[in-house]
Structures are given as C-alpha cells and as structure tokens.
Amino acid sequence: MIYTLDTLAEELKDLQLATFDYDFAWKLGCLMQAQAAARSLPAAITVAHGTDVVFALLMPGATPDNTDWAARKRSVAHRFHRSSLAMRLEAEQGGYNFNSRFRLPESDFVASGGGFPLMLRGGTLIGTVGVSGLPDLEDHLLVINALRELLVLDH
C-alpha cells in the first residue's frame, strides 16, 4: 500500500471507535499479538488508555528498545491525534525535521509508523497504540489490520 496524507486521514476517520474500554484494549492487543505470532514478527505491542499503558508485550526477538520506540510513537499519536506515520510523511513532504519543528525531545517523540490514536466517533482521543520492531510501514499495518478486524468483529 502506498500511503499519502489523504489516505491516512481517511483511514483515521474510518477507524473511529463507538466505545473504548480495557476489554477492547485487551482484545486489540491480543489480536495484534496473534497476527505477529503467526508471522514470527519481533514486535513490541502496546495499547494505552490516555497515557496509561493497559496492554504491553514483547514478541520473541523484540527488545526493550522496541518498547521505548513504541512509547515514542504513541506520544506522537497522543499529541497530534494523528498516526505517527502521517506525521513522518508530513515532515518529509514539508522538508523539515519533525522534532526540531515542534520542539519535541527525540527521547520522547519519534515520527515513524507504528503509533496510532484511538479516537471515539466524534473525534475524542481516548487512547493510543504503539508498535515497534518492524519496518515502520509494517508496524503501522499491524495496528491497522488488527483494528479493522476487531471493528468488523464488534459489528
């Protein structure tokens, strides 16, 4: 898939949630874990409610560094209410350094695919997902594919 800022904005709109609770967070995390396990992907997977992590795991081959990257991606999704991939593409297209432009410490924020905001219908940010350990487009897709599947199962 070729992502653009427009397709990412549409994706974010399509993946708004009717509700969010810790059961949903657990199901989402478990679904991403199952998808990663089926392909032996070395990913760190985290789901947060607000800024509180309510689901976290390291797949075989992932390291604590991946957990840190996932947190930095979640921070971007939380701050901007957009995917960390969208923020990377925007910075690339604008020709600027993301962290410098927004005066954000690199230790806490990274514009790289894998961070995704969990938004309620109507646009309220309720949580974030962070995945790291794969190429950033694959990190993003692990989140998106699981969200799409879970939203279909819930309907």
PDB file of C-alpha atoms in Angstrom:
ATOM      1  CA  MET A   1       0.000   0.000   0.000  1.00  0.00           C
ATOM      2  CA  ILE A   2       1.190   3.472  -0.862  1.00  0.00           C
ATOM      3  CA  TYR A   3       0.256   5.866   1.904  1.00  0.00           C
ATOM      4  CA  THR A   4      -0.438   9.562   1.437  1.00  0.00           C
ATOM      5  CA  LEU A   5      -1.567  12.170   3.940  1.00  0.00           C
ATOM      6  CA  ASP A   6      -5.047  11.924   2.396  1.00  0.00           C
ATOM      7  CA  THR A   7      -5.266   8.120   2.669  1.00  0.00           C
ATOM      8  CA  LEU A   8      -4.005   8.266   6.255  1.00  0.00           C
ATOM      9  CA  ALA A   9      -6.597  10.920   7.160  1.00  0.00           C
ATOM     10  CA  GLU A  10      -9.330   8.760   5.622  1.00  0.00           C
ATOM     11  CA  GLU A  11      -8.024   5.682   7.454  1.00  0.00           C
ATOM     12  CA  LEU A  12      -8.131   7.560  10.771  1.00  0.00           C
ATOM     13  CA  LYS A  13     -11.724   8.603  10.095  1.00  0.00           C
ATOM     14  CA  ASP A  14     -12.722   5.045   9.139  1.00  0.00           C
ATOM     15  CA  LEU A  15     -11.221   3.568  12.302  1.00  0.00           C
ATOM     16  CA  GLN A  16     -13.043   5.678  14.891  1.00  0.00           C
ATOM     17  CA  LEU A  17     -14.490   3.653  17.744  1.00  0.00           C
ATOM     18  CA  ALA A  18     -18.035   3.541  19.100  1.00  0.00           C
ATOM     19  CA  THR A  19     -16.679   2.809  22.589  1.00  0.00           C
ATOM     20  CA  PHE A  20     -13.394   2.054  24.307  1.00  0.00           C
ATOM     21  CA  ASP A  21     -12.722   0.117  27.487  1.00  0.00           C
ATOM     22  CA  TYR A  22      -9.973  -2.092  28.839  1.00  0.00           C
ATOM     23  CA  ASP A  23     -11.652  -5.174  27.369  1.00  0.00           C
ATOM     24  CA  PHE A  24     -11.365  -3.593  23.912  1.00  0.00           C
ATOM     25  CA  ALA A  25      -7.716  -2.701  24.619  1.00  0.00           C
ATOM     26  CA  TRP A  26      -7.024  -6.295  25.655  1.00  0.00           C
ATOM     27  CA  LYS A  27      -8.755  -7.725  22.567  1.00  0.00           C
ATOM     28  CA  LEU A  28      -6.833  -5.344  20.297  1.00  0.00           C
ATOM     29  CA  GLY A  29      -3.512  -6.197  21.926  1.00  0.00           C
ATOM     30  CA  CYS A  30      -4.219  -9.938  21.780  1.00  0.00           C
ATOM     31  CA  LEU A  31      -5.237  -9.712  18.128  1.00  0.00           C
ATOM     32  CA  MET A  32      -2.012  -7.888  17.237  1.00  0.00           C
ATOM     33  CA  GLN A  33      -0.065 -10.492  19.240  1.00  0.00           C
ATOM     34  CA  ALA A  34      -1.759 -13.349  17.349  1.00  0.00           C
ATOM     35  CA  GLN A  35      -1.078 -11.699  13.992  1.00  0.00           C
ATOM     36  CA  ALA A  36       2.561 -11.081  14.933  1.00  0.00           C
ATOM     37  CA  ALA A  37       2.970 -14.634  16.251  1.00  0.00           C
ATOM     38  CA  ALA A  38       1.519 -16.134  13.059  1.00  0.00           C
ATOM     39  CA  ARG A  39       4.304 -14.407  11.093  1.00  0.00           C
ATOM     40  CA  SER A  40       7.048 -14.647  13.760  1.00  0.00           C
ATOM     41  CA  LEU A  41       7.335 -10.854  13.907  1.00  0.00           C
ATOM     42  CA  PRO A  42       9.670  -9.430  16.592  1.00  0.00           C
ATOM     43  CA  ALA A  43       7.435  -6.569  17.710  1.00  0.00           C
ATOM     44  CA  ALA A  44       6.761  -4.632  20.881  1.00  0.00           C
ATOM     45  CA  ILE A  45       2.995  -4.071  21.133  1.00  0.00           C
ATOM     46  CA  THR A  46       1.392  -1.536  23.471  1.00  0.00           C
ATOM     47  CA  VAL A  47      -2.106  -0.141  23.938  1.00  0.00           C
ATOM     48  CA  ALA A  48      -2.776   2.841  26.203  1.00  0.00           C
ATOM     49  CA  HIS A  49      -5.857   4.488  27.691  1.00  0.00           C
ATOM     50  CA  GLY A  50      -4.911   8.149  27.795  1.00  0.00           C
ATOM     51  CA  THR A  51      -1.235   7.864  28.683  1.00  0.00           C
ATOM     52  CA  ASP A  52      -1.665   4.772  30.880  1.00  0.00           C
ATOM     53  CA  VAL A  53      -0.419   1.565  29.236  1.00  0.00           C
ATOM     54  CA  VAL A  54      -3.052  -1.121  29.698  1.00  0.00           C
ATOM     55  CA  PHE A  55      -1.565  -3.779  27.369  1.00  0.00           C
ATOM     56  CA  ALA A  56       2.116  -4.371  26.651  1.00  0.00           C
ATOM     57  CA  LEU A  57       4.204  -7.259  25.435  1.00  0.00           C
ATOM     58  CA  LEU A  58       7.416  -8.117  23.644  1.00  0.00           C
ATOM     59  CA  MET A  59       7.242 -10.773  20.963  1.00  0.00           C
ATOM     60  CA  PRO A  60      10.215 -13.139  20.687  1.00  0.00           C
ATOM     61  CA  GLY A  61      13.093 -11.241  19.092  1.00  0.00           C
ATOM     62  CA  ALA A  62      11.878  -7.812  20.224  1.00  0.00           C
ATOM     63  CA  THR A  63      13.884  -5.889  22.822  1.00  0.00           C
ATOM     64  CA  PRO A  64      13.225  -3.227  25.458  1.00  0.00           C
ATOM     65  CA  ASP A  65      14.472  -0.706  22.858  1.00  0.00           C
ATOM     66  CA  ASN A  66      11.394  -1.601  20.809  1.00  0.00           C
ATOM     67  CA  THR A  67       9.194  -0.839  23.815  1.00  0.00           C
ATOM     68  CA  ASP A  68      10.846   2.586  24.028  1.00  0.00           C
ATOM     69  CA  TRP A  69      10.257   3.216  20.312  1.00  0.00           C
ATOM     70  CA  ALA A  70       6.607   2.150  20.670  1.00  0.00           C
ATOM     71  CA  ALA A  71       6.189   4.642  23.527  1.00  0.00           C
ATOM     72  CA  ARG A  72       7.752   7.444  21.460  1.00  0.00           C
ATOM     73  CA  LYS A  73       5.381   6.662  18.574  1.00  0.00           C
ATOM     74  CA  ARG A  74       2.396   6.596  20.959  1.00  0.00           C
ATOM     75  CA  SER A  75       3.482  10.013  22.262  1.00  0.00           C
ATOM     76  CA  VAL A  76       3.260  11.429  18.735  1.00  0.00           C
ATOM     77  CA  ALA A  77      -0.192   9.902  18.181  1.00  0.00           C
ATOM     78  CA  HIS A  78      -1.337  11.239  21.560  1.00  0.00           C
ATOM     79  CA  ARG A  79      -0.036  14.772  20.997  1.00  0.00           C
ATOM     80  CA  PHE A  80      -1.194  15.242  17.411  1.00  0.00           C
ATOM     81  CA  HIS A  81      -4.277  12.943  17.301  1.00  0.00           C
ATOM     82  CA  ARG A  82      -2.849  11.511  14.085  1.00  0.00           C
ATOM     83  CA  SER A  83      -0.775   8.470  13.262  1.00  0.00           C
ATOM     84  CA  SER A  84       2.967   8.738  13.708  1.00  0.00           C
ATOM     85  CA  LEU A  85       3.248   7.654  10.066  1.00  0.00           C
ATOM     86  CA  ALA A  86       1.164  10.672   8.977  1.00  0.00           C
ATOM     87  CA  MET A  87       3.453  12.934  10.981  1.00  0.00           C
ATOM     88  CA  ARG A  88       6.532  11.371   9.327  1.00  0.00           C
ATOM     89  CA  LEU A  89       5.087  11.853   5.850  1.00  0.00           C
ATOM     90  CA  GLU A  90       4.092  15.438   6.640  1.00  0.00           C
ATOM     91  CA  ALA A  91       7.618  16.244   7.845  1.00  0.00           C
ATOM     92  CA  GLU A  92       9.174  14.587   4.784  1.00  0.00           C
ATOM     93  CA  GLN A  93       6.873  16.446   2.394  1.00  0.00           C
ATOM     94  CA  GLY A  94       7.419  19.717   4.252  1.00  0.00           C
ATOM     95  CA  GLY A  95      11.175  19.228   4.259  1.00  0.00           C
ATOM     96  CA  TYR A  96      11.567  19.776   7.991  1.00  0.00           C
ATOM     97  CA  ASN A  97      12.883  17.882  10.987  1.00  0.00           C
ATOM     98  CA  PHE A  98       9.832  16.782  12.980  1.00  0.00           C
ATOM     99  CA  ASN A  99      11.402  17.053  16.434  1.00  0.00           C
ATOM    100  CA  SER A 100      13.010  20.434  15.758  1.00  0.00           C
ATOM    101  CA  ARG A 101       9.882  21.913  14.181  1.00  0.00           C
ATOM    102  CA  PHE A 102       7.693  21.096  17.174  1.00  0.00           C
ATOM    103  CA  ARG A 103      10.466  21.445  19.798  1.00  0.00           C
ATOM    104  CA  LEU A 104       9.964  17.863  20.971  1.00  0.00           C
ATOM    105  CA  PRO A 105      12.741  15.822  22.587  1.00  0.00           C
ATOM    106  CA  GLU A 106      13.830  12.844  20.494  1.00  0.00           C
ATOM    107  CA  SER A 107      13.945  10.796  23.705  1.00  0.00           C
ATOM    108  CA  ASP A 108      10.143  11.100  23.967  1.00  0.00           C
ATOM    109  CA  PHE A 109       8.789  11.534  20.397  1.00  0.00           C
ATOM    110  CA  VAL A 110       9.507   9.906  17.046  1.00  0.00           C
ATOM    111  CA  ALA A 111       7.653  10.389  13.764  1.00  0.00           C
ATOM    112  CA  SER A 112       7.851   6.835  12.456  1.00  0.00           C
ATOM    113  CA  GLY A 113       4.995   4.492  11.576  1.00  0.00           C
ATOM    114  CA  GLY A 114       3.504   2.380  14.351  1.00  0.00           C
ATOM    115  CA  GLY A 115       1.795   4.925  16.596  1.00  0.00           C
ATOM    116  CA  PHE A 116      -1.950   5.290  16.140  1.00  0.00           C
ATOM    117  CA  PRO A 117      -4.547   7.337  18.032  1.00  0.00           C
ATOM    118  CA  LEU A 118      -7.668   5.577  19.260  1.00  0.00           C
ATOM    119  CA  MET A 119     -10.462   8.057  18.606  1.00  0.00           C
ATOM    120  CA  LEU A 120     -14.098   7.821  19.569  1.00  0.00           C
ATOM    121  CA  ARG A 121     -16.649   8.730  16.917  1.00  0.00           C
ATOM    122  CA  GLY A 122     -16.860  12.486  17.025  1.00  0.00           C
ATOM    123  CA  GLY A 123     -13.114  12.892  17.419  1.00  0.00           C
ATOM    124  CA  THR A 124     -12.342  12.432  21.118  1.00  0.00           C
ATOM    125  CA  LEU A 125      -8.919  10.901  21.735  1.00  0.00           C
ATOM    126  CA  ILE A 126      -9.316   8.004  24.171  1.00  0.00           C
ATOM    127  CA  GLY A 127      -6.043   6.108  23.784  1.00  0.00           C
ATOM    128  CA  THR A 128      -3.152   5.144  21.557  1.00  0.00           C
ATOM    129  CA  VAL A 129      -1.473   2.076  20.141  1.00  0.00           C
ATOM    130  CA  GLY A 130       2.266   1.724  19.627  1.00  0.00           C
ATOM    131  CA  VAL A 131       4.105  -0.984  17.718  1.00  0.00           C
ATOM    132  CA  SER A 132       7.822  -1.188  17.040  1.00  0.00           C
ATOM    133  CA  GLY A 133      10.308  -3.767  15.838  1.00  0.00           C
ATOM    134  CA  LEU A 134       9.434  -3.992  12.152  1.00  0.00           C
ATOM    135  CA  PRO A 135       9.933  -1.530   9.292  1.00  0.00           C
ATOM    136  CA  ASP A 136       7.690   1.419  10.154  1.00  0.00           C
ATOM    137  CA  LEU A 137       5.083   0.725   7.450  1.00  0.00           C
ATOM    138  CA  GLU A 138       4.735  -2.837   8.769  1.00  0.00           C
ATOM    139  CA  ASP A 139       4.427  -1.515  12.343  1.00  0.00           C
ATOM    140  CA  HIS A 140       1.599   0.739  11.118  1.00  0.00           C
ATOM    141  CA  LEU A 141      -0.094  -2.083   9.210  1.00  0.00           C
ATOM    142  CA  LEU A 142      -0.026  -4.406  12.227  1.00  0.00           C
ATOM    143  CA  VAL A 143      -2.080  -1.825  14.127  1.00  0.00           C
ATOM    144  CA  ILE A 144      -4.422  -1.000  11.242  1.00  0.00           C
ATOM    145  CA  ASN A 145      -5.128  -4.583  10.231  1.00  0.00           C
ATOM    146  CA  ALA A 146      -5.943  -5.582  13.809  1.00  0.00           C
ATOM    147  CA  LEU A 147      -8.164  -2.533  14.333  1.00  0.00           C
ATOM    148  CA  ARG A 148     -10.056  -3.215  11.104  1.00  0.00           C
ATOM    149  CA  GLU A 149     -10.563  -6.865  12.037  1.00  0.00           C
ATOM    150  CA  LEU A 150     -11.682  -6.039  15.568  1.00  0.00           C
ATOM    151  CA  LEU A 151     -14.117  -3.364  14.387  1.00  0.00           C
ATOM    152  CA  VAL A 152     -15.667  -5.858  11.950  1.00  0.00           C
ATOM    153  CA  LEU A 153     -15.944  -8.489  14.732  1.00  0.00           C
ATOM    154  CA  ASP A 154     -17.633  -5.963  17.036  1.00  0.00           C
ATOM    155  CA  HIS A 155     -20.344  -5.167  14.473  1.00  0.00           C
TER     156      HIS A 155
END
